[in-house]
Tab-separated table of C-alpha atoms in Angstrom:
chain	number	residue	atom	x	y	z
A	228	MET	CA	0.000	0.000	0.000
A	229	GLN	CA	1.216	3.513	-0.774
A	230	LYS	CA	2.428	5.411	2.265
A	231	ARG	CA	0.362	8.494	3.070
A	232	LEU	CA	2.411	11.665	3.330
A	233	PHE	CA	1.411	13.661	6.390
A	234	ASP	CA	-2.230	14.181	5.580
A	235	PHE	CA	-4.206	13.356	8.686
A	236	SER	CA	-7.585	14.265	7.213
A	237	ASP	CA	-8.359	10.763	5.932
A	238	VAL	CA	-7.733	9.050	9.290
A	239	HIS	CA	-10.826	7.313	10.667
A	240	LEU	CA	-9.496	4.810	13.210
A	241	TYR	CA	-6.585	5.712	15.494
A	242	VAL	CA	-5.370	2.836	17.670
A	243	ILE	CA	-3.325	3.461	20.815
A	244	THR	CA	-1.343	0.591	22.261
A	245	SER	CA	-1.808	-0.883	25.698
A	246	SER	CA	0.469	-3.395	27.399
A	247	PRO	CA	0.504	-6.526	25.214
A	248	ARG	CA	-1.513	-9.503	26.348
A	249	ALA	CA	0.376	-12.576	27.587
A	250	GLY	CA	2.112	-14.222	24.660
A	251	GLN	CA	1.634	-11.174	22.411
A	252	SER	CA	4.210	-8.610	21.292
A	253	TYR	CA	3.795	-4.971	20.357
A	254	ALA	CA	4.738	-5.914	16.798
A	255	ALA	CA	1.991	-8.539	16.610
A	256	MET	CA	-0.515	-6.096	18.111
A	257	VAL	CA	0.330	-3.378	15.612
A	258	GLU	CA	0.409	-5.787	12.665
A	259	ALA	CA	-3.074	-6.983	13.608
A	260	ALA	CA	-4.442	-3.459	14.152
A	261	CYS	CA	-3.142	-2.345	10.759
A	262	ALA	CA	-4.533	-5.441	9.074
A	263	GLY	CA	-7.911	-4.665	10.629
A	264	GLY	CA	-7.985	-1.157	9.203
A	265	ALA	CA	-6.205	1.182	11.625
A	266	ASP	CA	-5.226	4.397	9.843
A	267	ALA	CA	-2.902	5.568	12.613
A	268	VAL	CA	-1.197	3.794	15.510
A	269	GLN	CA	0.295	5.412	18.591
A	270	LEU	CA	2.837	3.685	20.798
A	271	ARG	CA	2.268	4.633	24.412
A	272	ASP	CA	4.552	2.948	26.934
A	273	LYS	CA	6.146	4.843	29.804
A	274	THR	CA	7.926	1.794	31.249
A	275	LEU	CA	10.531	1.212	28.534
A	276	SER	CA	14.037	2.609	28.608
A	277	SER	CA	14.988	5.129	25.952
A	278	ARG	CA	16.978	2.479	24.075
A	279	GLU	CA	14.139	-0.051	24.219
A	280	LEU	CA	11.657	2.567	23.078
A	281	PHE	CA	13.924	3.598	20.192
A	282	ARG	CA	14.305	0.039	18.930
A	283	LEU	CA	10.601	-0.670	19.262
A	284	ALA	CA	9.641	2.575	17.539
A	285	LYS	CA	11.881	1.708	14.578
A	286	ASP	CA	10.292	-1.741	14.301
A	287	LEU	CA	6.730	-0.432	14.521
A	288	GLN	CA	7.415	2.366	12.040
A	289	ALA	CA	8.583	-0.290	9.568
A	290	ILE	CA	5.307	-2.182	10.009
A	291	CYS	CA	3.295	0.991	9.484
A	292	ASP	CA	5.346	1.898	6.412
A	293	ARG	CA	4.356	-1.413	4.846
A	294	THR	CA	0.666	-0.891	5.523
A	295	GLY	CA	0.289	2.828	4.784
A	296	THR	CA	-0.484	3.602	8.423
A	297	PHE	CA	0.714	6.631	10.355
A	298	PHE	CA	2.942	5.758	13.308
A	299	ILE	CA	2.933	8.192	16.234
A	300	LEU	CA	5.063	8.053	19.379
A	301	ASN	CA	3.598	9.293	22.638
A	302	ASP	CA	5.387	12.052	24.535
A	303	ARG	CA	9.046	11.311	23.745
A	304	VAL	CA	10.101	13.931	21.217
A	305	ASP	CA	13.759	12.934	21.538
A	306	VAL	CA	13.070	9.307	20.664
A	307	ALA	CA	10.659	10.289	17.901
A	308	LEU	CA	13.415	12.335	16.277
A	309	ALA	CA	16.053	9.642	16.734
A	310	ALA	CA	13.807	6.899	15.323
A	311	ASP	CA	12.524	9.139	12.491
A	312	VAL	CA	8.880	8.194	13.067
A	313	ASP	CA	5.895	9.866	11.423
A	314	GLY	CA	5.048	12.024	14.405
A	315	VAL	CA	4.672	12.573	18.125
A	316	HIS	CA	1.708	13.149	20.439
A	317	VAL	CA	2.004	15.341	23.522
A	318	GLY	CA	-0.278	16.084	26.450
A	319	GLN	CA	-0.989	19.210	28.448
A	320	GLU	CA	1.849	18.438	30.873
A	321	ASP	CA	4.403	17.628	28.158
A	322	LEU	CA	6.543	19.972	26.056
A	323	PRO	CA	4.450	22.753	24.472
A	324	VAL	CA	3.340	22.173	20.886
A	325	ARG	CA	5.117	25.295	19.666
A	326	MET	CA	8.414	24.023	21.084
A	327	VAL	CA	7.855	20.542	19.659
A	328	ARG	CA	7.187	22.031	16.226
A	329	GLY	CA	10.450	23.926	16.424
A	330	MET	CA	12.284	20.706	17.244
A	331	MET	CA	10.579	18.433	14.708
A	332	GLY	CA	10.037	20.807	11.812
A	333	HIS	CA	7.086	20.775	9.450
A	334	LYS	CA	7.477	17.337	7.870
A	335	LYS	CA	6.354	15.460	10.974
A	336	LEU	CA	2.914	15.119	12.528
A	337	ILE	CA	2.301	16.696	15.917
A	338	GLY	CA	-0.783	15.815	17.934
A	339	CYS	CA	-1.928	17.242	21.248
A	340	SER	CA	-4.371	16.033	23.898
A	341	THR	CA	-6.987	18.675	24.695
A	342	HIS	CA	-9.888	18.688	27.121
A	343	SER	CA	-11.562	22.045	26.408
A	344	THR	CA	-12.122	24.433	23.534
A	345	ALA	CA	-9.562	26.824	25.041
A	346	GLN	CA	-6.894	24.121	24.989
A	347	ALA	CA	-7.951	23.061	21.492
A	348	LEU	CA	-7.675	26.543	20.032
A	349	ALA	CA	-4.340	27.096	21.764
A	350	ALA	CA	-2.971	23.874	20.230
A	351	VAL	CA	-4.210	24.935	16.795
A	352	GLY	CA	-2.516	28.312	17.168
A	353	ASP	CA	0.725	26.660	18.266
A	354	GLY	CA	0.893	24.501	15.137
A	355	ALA	CA	-0.629	21.104	15.981
A	356	ASP	CA	-1.613	18.949	12.996
A	357	TYR	CA	-4.401	17.274	14.957
A	358	ILE	CA	-5.773	17.235	18.482
A	359	SER	CA	-7.696	14.783	20.616
A	360	CYS	CA	-11.006	15.583	22.297
A	361	GLY	CA	-11.736	13.771	25.512
A	362	PRO	CA	-12.052	11.747	27.504
A	363	LEU	CA	-15.634	11.522	26.245
A	364	PHE	CA	-16.510	8.814	28.748
A	365	ALA	CA	-14.881	7.734	31.999
A	366	THR	CA	-11.808	5.599	31.361
A	367	PRO	CA	-9.073	4.045	33.514
A	368	THR	CA	-6.556	5.143	30.873
A	369	LYS	CA	-7.024	8.772	32.010
A	370	PRO	CA	-8.160	8.498	35.652
A	371	ASP	CA	-7.149	12.071	36.466
A	372	TYR	CA	-9.519	13.599	33.890
A	373	SER	CA	-13.284	13.858	34.188
A	374	ALA	CA	-15.378	12.859	31.197
A	375	VAL	CA	-15.990	15.878	28.961
A	376	GLY	CA	-19.110	14.478	27.270
A	377	LEU	CA	-20.441	14.630	23.740
A	378	GLU	CA	-21.246	18.347	23.805
A	379	LEU	CA	-17.543	19.096	23.537
A	380	VAL	CA	-17.403	17.102	20.291
A	381	LYS	CA	-20.113	19.361	18.880
A	382	GLU	CA	-18.149	22.452	19.940
A	383	TYR	CA	-14.961	21.157	18.333
A	384	ARG	CA	-16.885	20.423	15.145
A	385	GLN	CA	-17.911	24.068	14.977
A	386	LEU	CA	-14.726	25.768	16.154
A	387	VAL	CA	-11.670	23.656	15.339
A	388	ARG	CA	-10.207	23.933	11.854
A	389	ILE	CA	-7.760	20.982	12.060
A	390	PRO	CA	-8.658	17.282	12.422
A	391	PHE	CA	-9.653	16.156	15.899
A	392	VAL	CA	-9.890	12.660	17.326
A	393	ALA	CA	-12.593	11.664	19.817
A	394	ILE	CA	-11.107	9.586	22.623
A	395	GLY	CA	-11.881	8.159	26.029
A	396	GLY	CA	-13.851	5.090	27.054
A	397	LEU	CA	-14.957	4.317	23.508
A	398	ASN	CA	-16.238	0.869	22.615
A	399	LEU	CA	-18.543	-0.671	20.029
A	400	SER	CA	-21.608	0.249	22.062
A	401	ASN	CA	-20.908	3.995	22.270
A	402	VAL	CA	-18.605	4.900	19.364
A	403	THR	CA	-21.624	5.720	17.191
A	404	GLN	CA	-22.546	8.463	19.680
A	405	ALA	CA	-19.204	10.168	19.099
A	406	ILE	CA	-19.551	9.983	15.315
A	407	SER	CA	-23.159	11.146	15.376
A	408	ALA	CA	-22.125	14.111	17.550
A	409	GLY	CA	-19.705	15.239	14.845
A	410	ALA	CA	-16.429	13.353	15.221
A	411	ASP	CA	-14.892	12.118	11.970
A	412	ARG	CA	-12.308	9.934	13.665
A	413	VAL	CA	-11.891	8.126	16.971
A	414	ALA	CA	-9.004	6.831	19.054
A	415	VAL	CA	-9.368	3.504	20.832
A	416	VAL	CA	-7.098	1.895	23.407
A	417	ARG	CA	-8.326	-1.107	25.401
A	418	ALA	CA	-11.267	-2.098	23.194
A	419	ILE	CA	-8.836	-2.880	20.364
A	420	ALA	CA	-5.318	-3.263	21.790
A	421	GLY	CA	-6.647	-5.346	24.675
A	422	ALA	CA	-9.043	-7.448	22.605
A	423	PRO	CA	-8.491	-11.201	22.200
A	424	ASP	CA	-8.602	-10.692	18.418
A	425	VAL	CA	-7.044	-7.300	17.657
A	426	LYS	CA	-7.570	-7.535	13.897
A	427	ARG	CA	-11.265	-8.364	14.257
A	428	ALA	CA	-11.779	-5.624	16.849
A	429	ALA	CA	-10.135	-3.038	14.579
A	430	LYS	CA	-12.212	-4.157	11.603
A	431	ASP	CA	-15.436	-3.995	13.604
A	432	PHE	CA	-14.624	-0.448	14.746
A	433	LYS	CA	-13.573	0.717	11.288
A	434	ASP	CA	-16.704	-0.686	9.651
A	435	LEU	CA	-18.945	0.888	12.279
A	436	ILE	CA	-17.204	4.270	12.049
A	437	LEU	CA	-17.574	4.403	8.268
A	438	LYS	CA	-21.183	3.218	8.400
A	439	THR	CA	-22.146	5.813	11.010
A	440	LYS	CA	-20.340	8.621	9.149
A	441	LYS	CA	-22.239	7.724	5.983
A	442	GLU	CA	-25.557	7.733	7.861
A	443	ARG	CA	-24.722	11.106	9.433
A	444	GLN	CA	-23.885	12.600	6.064
A	445	GLU	CA	-27.099	11.248	4.533
A	446	THR	CA	-29.146	12.665	7.397
A	447	MET	CA	-27.525	16.076	7.026
A	448	ALA	CA	-28.088	16.038	3.274
A	449	SER	CA	-31.764	15.186	3.724
A	450	ARG	CA	-32.226	18.210	6.012
A	451	ARG	CA	-30.816	20.736	3.531
A	452	PRO	CA	-33.488	22.782	1.776
A	453	ASN	CA	-33.878	22.160	-1.936
A	454	SER	CA	-32.034	24.741	-3.993
């Protein structure tokens, strides 16, 4: 598959890694997620040494290169630069987006976690390529953040001019709510990376996202007055 060149607009499913299940490796997890339809994969692991993270990032970038999937490293700008990955994702407590852009230049993707419209607009102004919106629902992945709810998705849809990713507690029973509220793409952690069959879980999410987006577009078109 042809590698996409830094255009985040066609991302639908963004998979974030969790600790591999017993007998599974990060490589196997990412291979399966990509095979199931992930458009972007983020490696998030704060337990690895810098050398381990570098080696793993190189390996996972190679997998994503073969499948046309964006590979994003969480937090570690230094390792992202050393491993020459597609991009890096930072949070509100990490290096500021403007500083990260200065370090990584304009040929790499920079994402930023945001939890309010003020944070979202600040990230846009500082040069982020995409932002996340969440957590939409309560999640153990972000225990220190309260759920922001679906209304924030609607606000981002109206105010944010770069791609945003809905995230936080999403599963097959509630992902349609995020899409219906206005999200064009979602990020999933445990419901895919922690699934017994990662490929199947990714495919189920991707199919449901695309189906719900199509239904939303058809509904919006039906409400437009005839010209």
